[in-house]
Coordinates of C-alpha atoms in Angstrom, one line a residue:
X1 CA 0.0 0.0 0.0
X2 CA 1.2 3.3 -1.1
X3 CA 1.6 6.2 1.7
X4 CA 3.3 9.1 3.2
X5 CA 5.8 8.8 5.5
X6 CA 3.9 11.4 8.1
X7 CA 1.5 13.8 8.4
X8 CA 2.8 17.1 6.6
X9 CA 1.2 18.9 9.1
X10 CA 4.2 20.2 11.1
X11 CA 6.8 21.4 7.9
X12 CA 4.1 22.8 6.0
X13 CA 2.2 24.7 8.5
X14 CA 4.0 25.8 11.6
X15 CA 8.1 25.7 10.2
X16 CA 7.9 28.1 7.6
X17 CA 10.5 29.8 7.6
X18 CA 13.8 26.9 7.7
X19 CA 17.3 27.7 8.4
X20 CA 19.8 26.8 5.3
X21 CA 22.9 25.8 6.3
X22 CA 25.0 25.2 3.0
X23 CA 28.6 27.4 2.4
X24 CA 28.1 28.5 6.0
X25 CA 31.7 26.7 6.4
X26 CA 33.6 26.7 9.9
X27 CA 30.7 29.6 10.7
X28 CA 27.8 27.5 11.0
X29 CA 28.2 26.5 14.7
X30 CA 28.3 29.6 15.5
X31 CA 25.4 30.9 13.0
X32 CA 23.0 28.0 13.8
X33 CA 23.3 29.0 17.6
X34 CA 22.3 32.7 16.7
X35 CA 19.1 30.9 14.8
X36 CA 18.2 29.0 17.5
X37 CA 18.5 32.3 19.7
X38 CA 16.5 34.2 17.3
X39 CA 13.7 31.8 17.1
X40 CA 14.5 29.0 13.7
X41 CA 13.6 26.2 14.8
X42 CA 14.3 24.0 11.7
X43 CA 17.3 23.4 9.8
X44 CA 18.3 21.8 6.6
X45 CA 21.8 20.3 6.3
X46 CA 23.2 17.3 4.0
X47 CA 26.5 14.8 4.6
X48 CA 28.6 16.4 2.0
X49 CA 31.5 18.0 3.0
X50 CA 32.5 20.8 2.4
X51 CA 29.1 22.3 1.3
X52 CA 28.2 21.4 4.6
X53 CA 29.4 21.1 7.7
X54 CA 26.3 18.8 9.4
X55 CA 28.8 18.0 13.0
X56 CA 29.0 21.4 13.8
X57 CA 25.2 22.2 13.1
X58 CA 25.1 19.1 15.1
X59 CA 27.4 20.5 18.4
X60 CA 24.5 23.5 18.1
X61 CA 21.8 21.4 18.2
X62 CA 22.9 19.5 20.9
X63 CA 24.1 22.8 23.1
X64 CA 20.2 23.5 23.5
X65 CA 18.7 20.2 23.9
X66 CA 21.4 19.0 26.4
X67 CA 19.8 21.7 28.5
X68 CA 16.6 21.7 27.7
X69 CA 16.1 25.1 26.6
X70 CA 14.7 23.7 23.5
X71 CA 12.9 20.4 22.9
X72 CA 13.5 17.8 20.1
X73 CA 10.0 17.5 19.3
X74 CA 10.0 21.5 18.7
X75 CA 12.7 21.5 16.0
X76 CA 12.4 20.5 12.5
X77 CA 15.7 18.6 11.1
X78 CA 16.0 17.4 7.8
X79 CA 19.5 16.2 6.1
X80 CA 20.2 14.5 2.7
X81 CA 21.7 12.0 1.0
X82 CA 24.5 13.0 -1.3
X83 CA 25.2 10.3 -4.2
X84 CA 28.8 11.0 -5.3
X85 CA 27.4 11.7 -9.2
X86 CA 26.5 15.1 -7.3
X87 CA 29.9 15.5 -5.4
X88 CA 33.4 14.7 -5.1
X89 CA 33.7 11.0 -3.2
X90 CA 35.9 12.3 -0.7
X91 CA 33.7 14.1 0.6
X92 CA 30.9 12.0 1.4
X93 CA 30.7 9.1 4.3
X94 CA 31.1 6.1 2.8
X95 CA 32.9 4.7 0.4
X96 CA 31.1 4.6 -2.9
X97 CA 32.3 1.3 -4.0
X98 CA 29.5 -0.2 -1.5
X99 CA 26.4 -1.0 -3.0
X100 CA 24.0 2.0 -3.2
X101 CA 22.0 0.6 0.0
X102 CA 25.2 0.8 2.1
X103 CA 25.9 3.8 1.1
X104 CA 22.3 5.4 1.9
X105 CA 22.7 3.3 5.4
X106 CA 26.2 5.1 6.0
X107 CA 24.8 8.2 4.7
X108 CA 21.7 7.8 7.7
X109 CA 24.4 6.6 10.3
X110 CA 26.6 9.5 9.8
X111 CA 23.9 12.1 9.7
X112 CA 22.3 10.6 13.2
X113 CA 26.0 10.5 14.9
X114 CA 26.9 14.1 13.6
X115 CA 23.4 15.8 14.8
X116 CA 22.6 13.5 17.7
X117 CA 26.1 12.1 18.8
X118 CA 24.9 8.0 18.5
X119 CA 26.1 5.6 16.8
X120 CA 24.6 2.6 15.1
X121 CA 22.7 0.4 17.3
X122 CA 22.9 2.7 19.8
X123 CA 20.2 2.9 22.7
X124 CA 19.2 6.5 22.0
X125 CA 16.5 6.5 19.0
X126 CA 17.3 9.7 17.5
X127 CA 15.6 10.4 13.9
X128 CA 15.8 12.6 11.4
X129 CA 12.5 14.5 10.4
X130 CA 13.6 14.4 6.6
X131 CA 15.5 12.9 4.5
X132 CA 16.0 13.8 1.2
X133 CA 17.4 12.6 -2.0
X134 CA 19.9 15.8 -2.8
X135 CA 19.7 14.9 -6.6
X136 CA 18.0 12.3 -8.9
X137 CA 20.9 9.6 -9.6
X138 CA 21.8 9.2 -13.9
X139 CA 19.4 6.4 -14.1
X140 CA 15.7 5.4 -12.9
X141 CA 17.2 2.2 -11.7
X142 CA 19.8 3.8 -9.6
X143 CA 17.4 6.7 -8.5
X144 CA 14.8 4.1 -7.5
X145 CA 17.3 1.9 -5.5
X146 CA 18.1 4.5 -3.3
X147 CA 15.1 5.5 -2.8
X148 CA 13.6 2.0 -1.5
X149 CA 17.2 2.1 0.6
X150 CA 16.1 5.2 2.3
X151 CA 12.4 3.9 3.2
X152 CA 13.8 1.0 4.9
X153 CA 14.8 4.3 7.9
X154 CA 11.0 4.9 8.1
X155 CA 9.1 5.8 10.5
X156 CA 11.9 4.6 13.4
X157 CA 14.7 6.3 12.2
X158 CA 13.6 8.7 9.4
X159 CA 10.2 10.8 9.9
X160 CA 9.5 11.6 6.1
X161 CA 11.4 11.4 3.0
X162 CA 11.9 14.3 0.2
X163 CA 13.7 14.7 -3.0
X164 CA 15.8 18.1 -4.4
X165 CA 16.7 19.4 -7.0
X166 CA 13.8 17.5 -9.0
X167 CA 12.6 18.1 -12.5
X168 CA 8.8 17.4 -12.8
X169 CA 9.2 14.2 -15.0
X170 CA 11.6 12.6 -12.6
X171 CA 9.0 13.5 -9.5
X172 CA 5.8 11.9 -11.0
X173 CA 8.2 8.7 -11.8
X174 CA 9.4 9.0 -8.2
X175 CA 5.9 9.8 -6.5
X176 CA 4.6 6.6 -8.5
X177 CA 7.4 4.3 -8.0
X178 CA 7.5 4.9 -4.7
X179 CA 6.1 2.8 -1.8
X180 CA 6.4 5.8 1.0
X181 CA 5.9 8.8 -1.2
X182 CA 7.6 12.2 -1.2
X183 CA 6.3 14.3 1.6
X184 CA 9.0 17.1 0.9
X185 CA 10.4 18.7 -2.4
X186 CA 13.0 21.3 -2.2
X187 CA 14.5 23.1 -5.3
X188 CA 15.5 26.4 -6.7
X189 CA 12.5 29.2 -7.2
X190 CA 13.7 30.9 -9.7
X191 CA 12.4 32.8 -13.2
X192 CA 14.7 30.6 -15.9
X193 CA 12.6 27.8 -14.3
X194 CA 9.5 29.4 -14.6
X195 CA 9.3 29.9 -10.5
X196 CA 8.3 25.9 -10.7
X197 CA 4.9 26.3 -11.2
X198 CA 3.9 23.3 -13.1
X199 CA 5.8 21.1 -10.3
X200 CA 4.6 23.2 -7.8
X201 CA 0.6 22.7 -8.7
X202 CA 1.8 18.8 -8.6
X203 CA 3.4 19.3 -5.2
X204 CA -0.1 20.5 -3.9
X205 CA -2.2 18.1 -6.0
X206 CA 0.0 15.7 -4.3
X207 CA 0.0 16.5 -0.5
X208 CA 4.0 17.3 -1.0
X209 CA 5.4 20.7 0.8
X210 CA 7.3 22.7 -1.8
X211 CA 10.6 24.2 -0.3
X212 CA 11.9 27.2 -1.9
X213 CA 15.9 28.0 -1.9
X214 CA 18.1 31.1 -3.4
X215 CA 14.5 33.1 -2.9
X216 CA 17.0 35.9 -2.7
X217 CA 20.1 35.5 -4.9
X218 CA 18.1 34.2 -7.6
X219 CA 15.6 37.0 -7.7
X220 CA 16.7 40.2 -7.7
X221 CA 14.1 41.6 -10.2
X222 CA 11.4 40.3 -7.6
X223 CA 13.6 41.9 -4.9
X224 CA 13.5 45.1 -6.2
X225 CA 10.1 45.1 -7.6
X226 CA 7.5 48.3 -6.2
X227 CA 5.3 45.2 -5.2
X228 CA 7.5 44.1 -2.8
X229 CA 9.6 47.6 -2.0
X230 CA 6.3 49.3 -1.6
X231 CA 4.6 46.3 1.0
X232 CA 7.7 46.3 2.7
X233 CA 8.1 49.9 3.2
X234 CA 3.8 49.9 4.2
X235 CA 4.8 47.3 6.7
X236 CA 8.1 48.8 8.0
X237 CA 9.9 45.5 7.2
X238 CA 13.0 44.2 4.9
X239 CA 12.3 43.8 1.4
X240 CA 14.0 40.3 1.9
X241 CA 11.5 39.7 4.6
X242 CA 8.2 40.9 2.5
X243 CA 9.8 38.5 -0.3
X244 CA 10.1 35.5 1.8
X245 CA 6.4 36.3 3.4
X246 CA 4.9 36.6 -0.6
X247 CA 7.0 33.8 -1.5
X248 CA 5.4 31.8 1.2
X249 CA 1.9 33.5 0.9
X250 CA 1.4 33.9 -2.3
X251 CA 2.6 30.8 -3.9
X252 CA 2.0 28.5 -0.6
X253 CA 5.7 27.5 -0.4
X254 CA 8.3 27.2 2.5
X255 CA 11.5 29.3 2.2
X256 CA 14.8 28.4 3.1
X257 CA 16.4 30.9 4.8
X258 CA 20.3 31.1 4.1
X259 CA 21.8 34.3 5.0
X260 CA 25.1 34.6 7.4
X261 CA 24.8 38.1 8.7
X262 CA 23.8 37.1 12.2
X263 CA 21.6 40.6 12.2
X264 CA 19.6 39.4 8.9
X265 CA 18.7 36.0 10.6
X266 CA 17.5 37.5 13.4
X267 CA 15.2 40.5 11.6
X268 CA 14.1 38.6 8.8
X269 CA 12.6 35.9 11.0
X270 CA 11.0 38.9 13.4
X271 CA 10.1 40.5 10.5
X272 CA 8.5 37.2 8.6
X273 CA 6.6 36.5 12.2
X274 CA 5.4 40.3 11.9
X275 CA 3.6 39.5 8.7
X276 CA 2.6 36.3 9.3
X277 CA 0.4 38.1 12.4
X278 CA -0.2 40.6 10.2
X279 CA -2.2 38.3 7.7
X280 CA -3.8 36.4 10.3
X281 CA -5.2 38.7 13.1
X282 CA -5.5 41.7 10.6
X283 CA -3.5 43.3 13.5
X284 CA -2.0 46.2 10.8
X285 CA -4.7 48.0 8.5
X286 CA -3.3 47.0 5.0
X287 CA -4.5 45.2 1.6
X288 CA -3.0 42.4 1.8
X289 CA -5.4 40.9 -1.4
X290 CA -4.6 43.0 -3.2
X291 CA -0.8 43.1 -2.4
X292 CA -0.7 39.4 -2.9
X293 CA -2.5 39.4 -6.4
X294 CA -0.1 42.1 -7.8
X295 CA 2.7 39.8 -6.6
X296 CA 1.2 36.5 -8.7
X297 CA 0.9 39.0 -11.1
X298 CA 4.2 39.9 -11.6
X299 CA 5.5 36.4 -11.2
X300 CA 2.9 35.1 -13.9
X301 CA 4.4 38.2 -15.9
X302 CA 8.4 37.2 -15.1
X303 CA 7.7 33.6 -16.3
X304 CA 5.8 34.6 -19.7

């Protein structure tokens, strides 16, 4: 019987806004523990050196749960596995002569010990609450193999599984191949790929949460746009907040947040939670119907 690994209920309606950790480098201990001061409560990593650096996010992690300041069950964590088409060998955990199971089992092992500190067969029953394919393999055989690999974690040590960097014909295959489908799809919103919105559409027709990343670097024209310089300015927020919030809004997406100026993580999240308020309670007099039509408007317009 074909399912879902788990409800989507918690990544697509209460973590909107998640935490990117890639190119943060030696920085992201440091960075991930100014999110979790600011308020982030998920993170997306990946075991693939040196993109990312998933032990230190892990030493973070681990500085606020050891103490109990923050709870697992409030955080969102979500890692991938890296095939070594999509990266140099040496900097993956495992050796990619194994067979592709044993290299997804590695890839789980590694990601567990790094974020949680156990090992294998350890007592502890850490899980992840994603895990995602980083990037379709060359063929459907190979794709498919790892994907059957990764169920095998779920629901003990893996939550839900997800896919990135995804083309639509590759999804539908994946989504119908698939025993536990794809709760989770993350991949670049951008205009050269029409903002997604045929794969998008599916995502929803599907029950799948569409994650967004390089909102910003890829989107300049949207960044500067009156539609978003003009809410922003109505709401006295950042323009890179009002885009994440339309983003999210408008085209019913989450948004990976990337940035490593520690005073950007903390005022875009403020600012994201002001509008999200904003929206809800009708707390600020403003048109937000309007504002949010001009914005599909203009994306409709960017992707003609």
């Amino acid at each position: 019987m074909a399912y879902h690994s788990m409800s989507n209920r918690r990544v697509g309606a209460e973590q909107t806004l998640i935490y990117g950790t890639a190119w943060s480098f030696d920085r992201t201990q440091h960075l991930v523990e100014r999110a979790l001061q600011a308020g982030y409560r998920a993170f997306d990593t990946a075991c693939q050196k040196p993109q990312y650096r998933q032990d230190l996010v892990g030493h973070s992690l681990r500085s606020v749960l050891d103490v109990g300041t923050v709870s697992r069950a409030d955080l969102w964590i979500q890692s991938k596995f890296t095939h070594c088409e999509n990266s140099e060998p040496e900097n993956l955990p495992y050796d990619f002569s194994l067979p592709l199971g044993d290299q997804v089992k590695r890839s789980v092992n590694a990601a567990l010990y790094d974020l949680f500190s156990v090992k294998d067969g350890g007592d502890d029953k850490p899980y992840l609450d994603c895990l995602l394919l980083h990037a379709p393999l060359s063929t459907a055989d190979s794709t498919l193999e790892v994907w059957l690999a990764m169920e095998e974690f779920v629901p003990d040590r893996v939550r839900t599984l997800g896919v990135s960097n995804v083309p639509l014909q590759i999804l539908r295959w994946i989504h119908d191949s698939a025993t536990i489908k794809p709760s989770v799809v993350q991949n670049r919103l951008i205009p050269t790929l029409g903002f997604d919105q045929e794969l998008r559409e599916y995502c929803k027709d599907k029950a799948m949460v569409y994650q967004a990343f390089q909102v910003l670097k890829g989107n300049p024209g949207l960044l500067t746009s009156s539609v978003v310089k003009d809410a922003a300015s109505s709401m006295m927020v950042s323009a890179e907040a009002m885009l994440y919030f339309l983003v999210h809004y408008a085209l019913g997406v989450q948004v990976l947040e990337g940035s490593s100026n520690e005073e950007h993580i903390a005022k875009n999240l403020m600012d994201f939670a002001k509008l999200q308020a904003s929206a809800r309670d009708g707390l600020v007099s403003y048109d937000w119907g309007n504002c949010i039509a001009n914005f599909r408007t203009l994306v409709n317009v960017s992707t003609a």
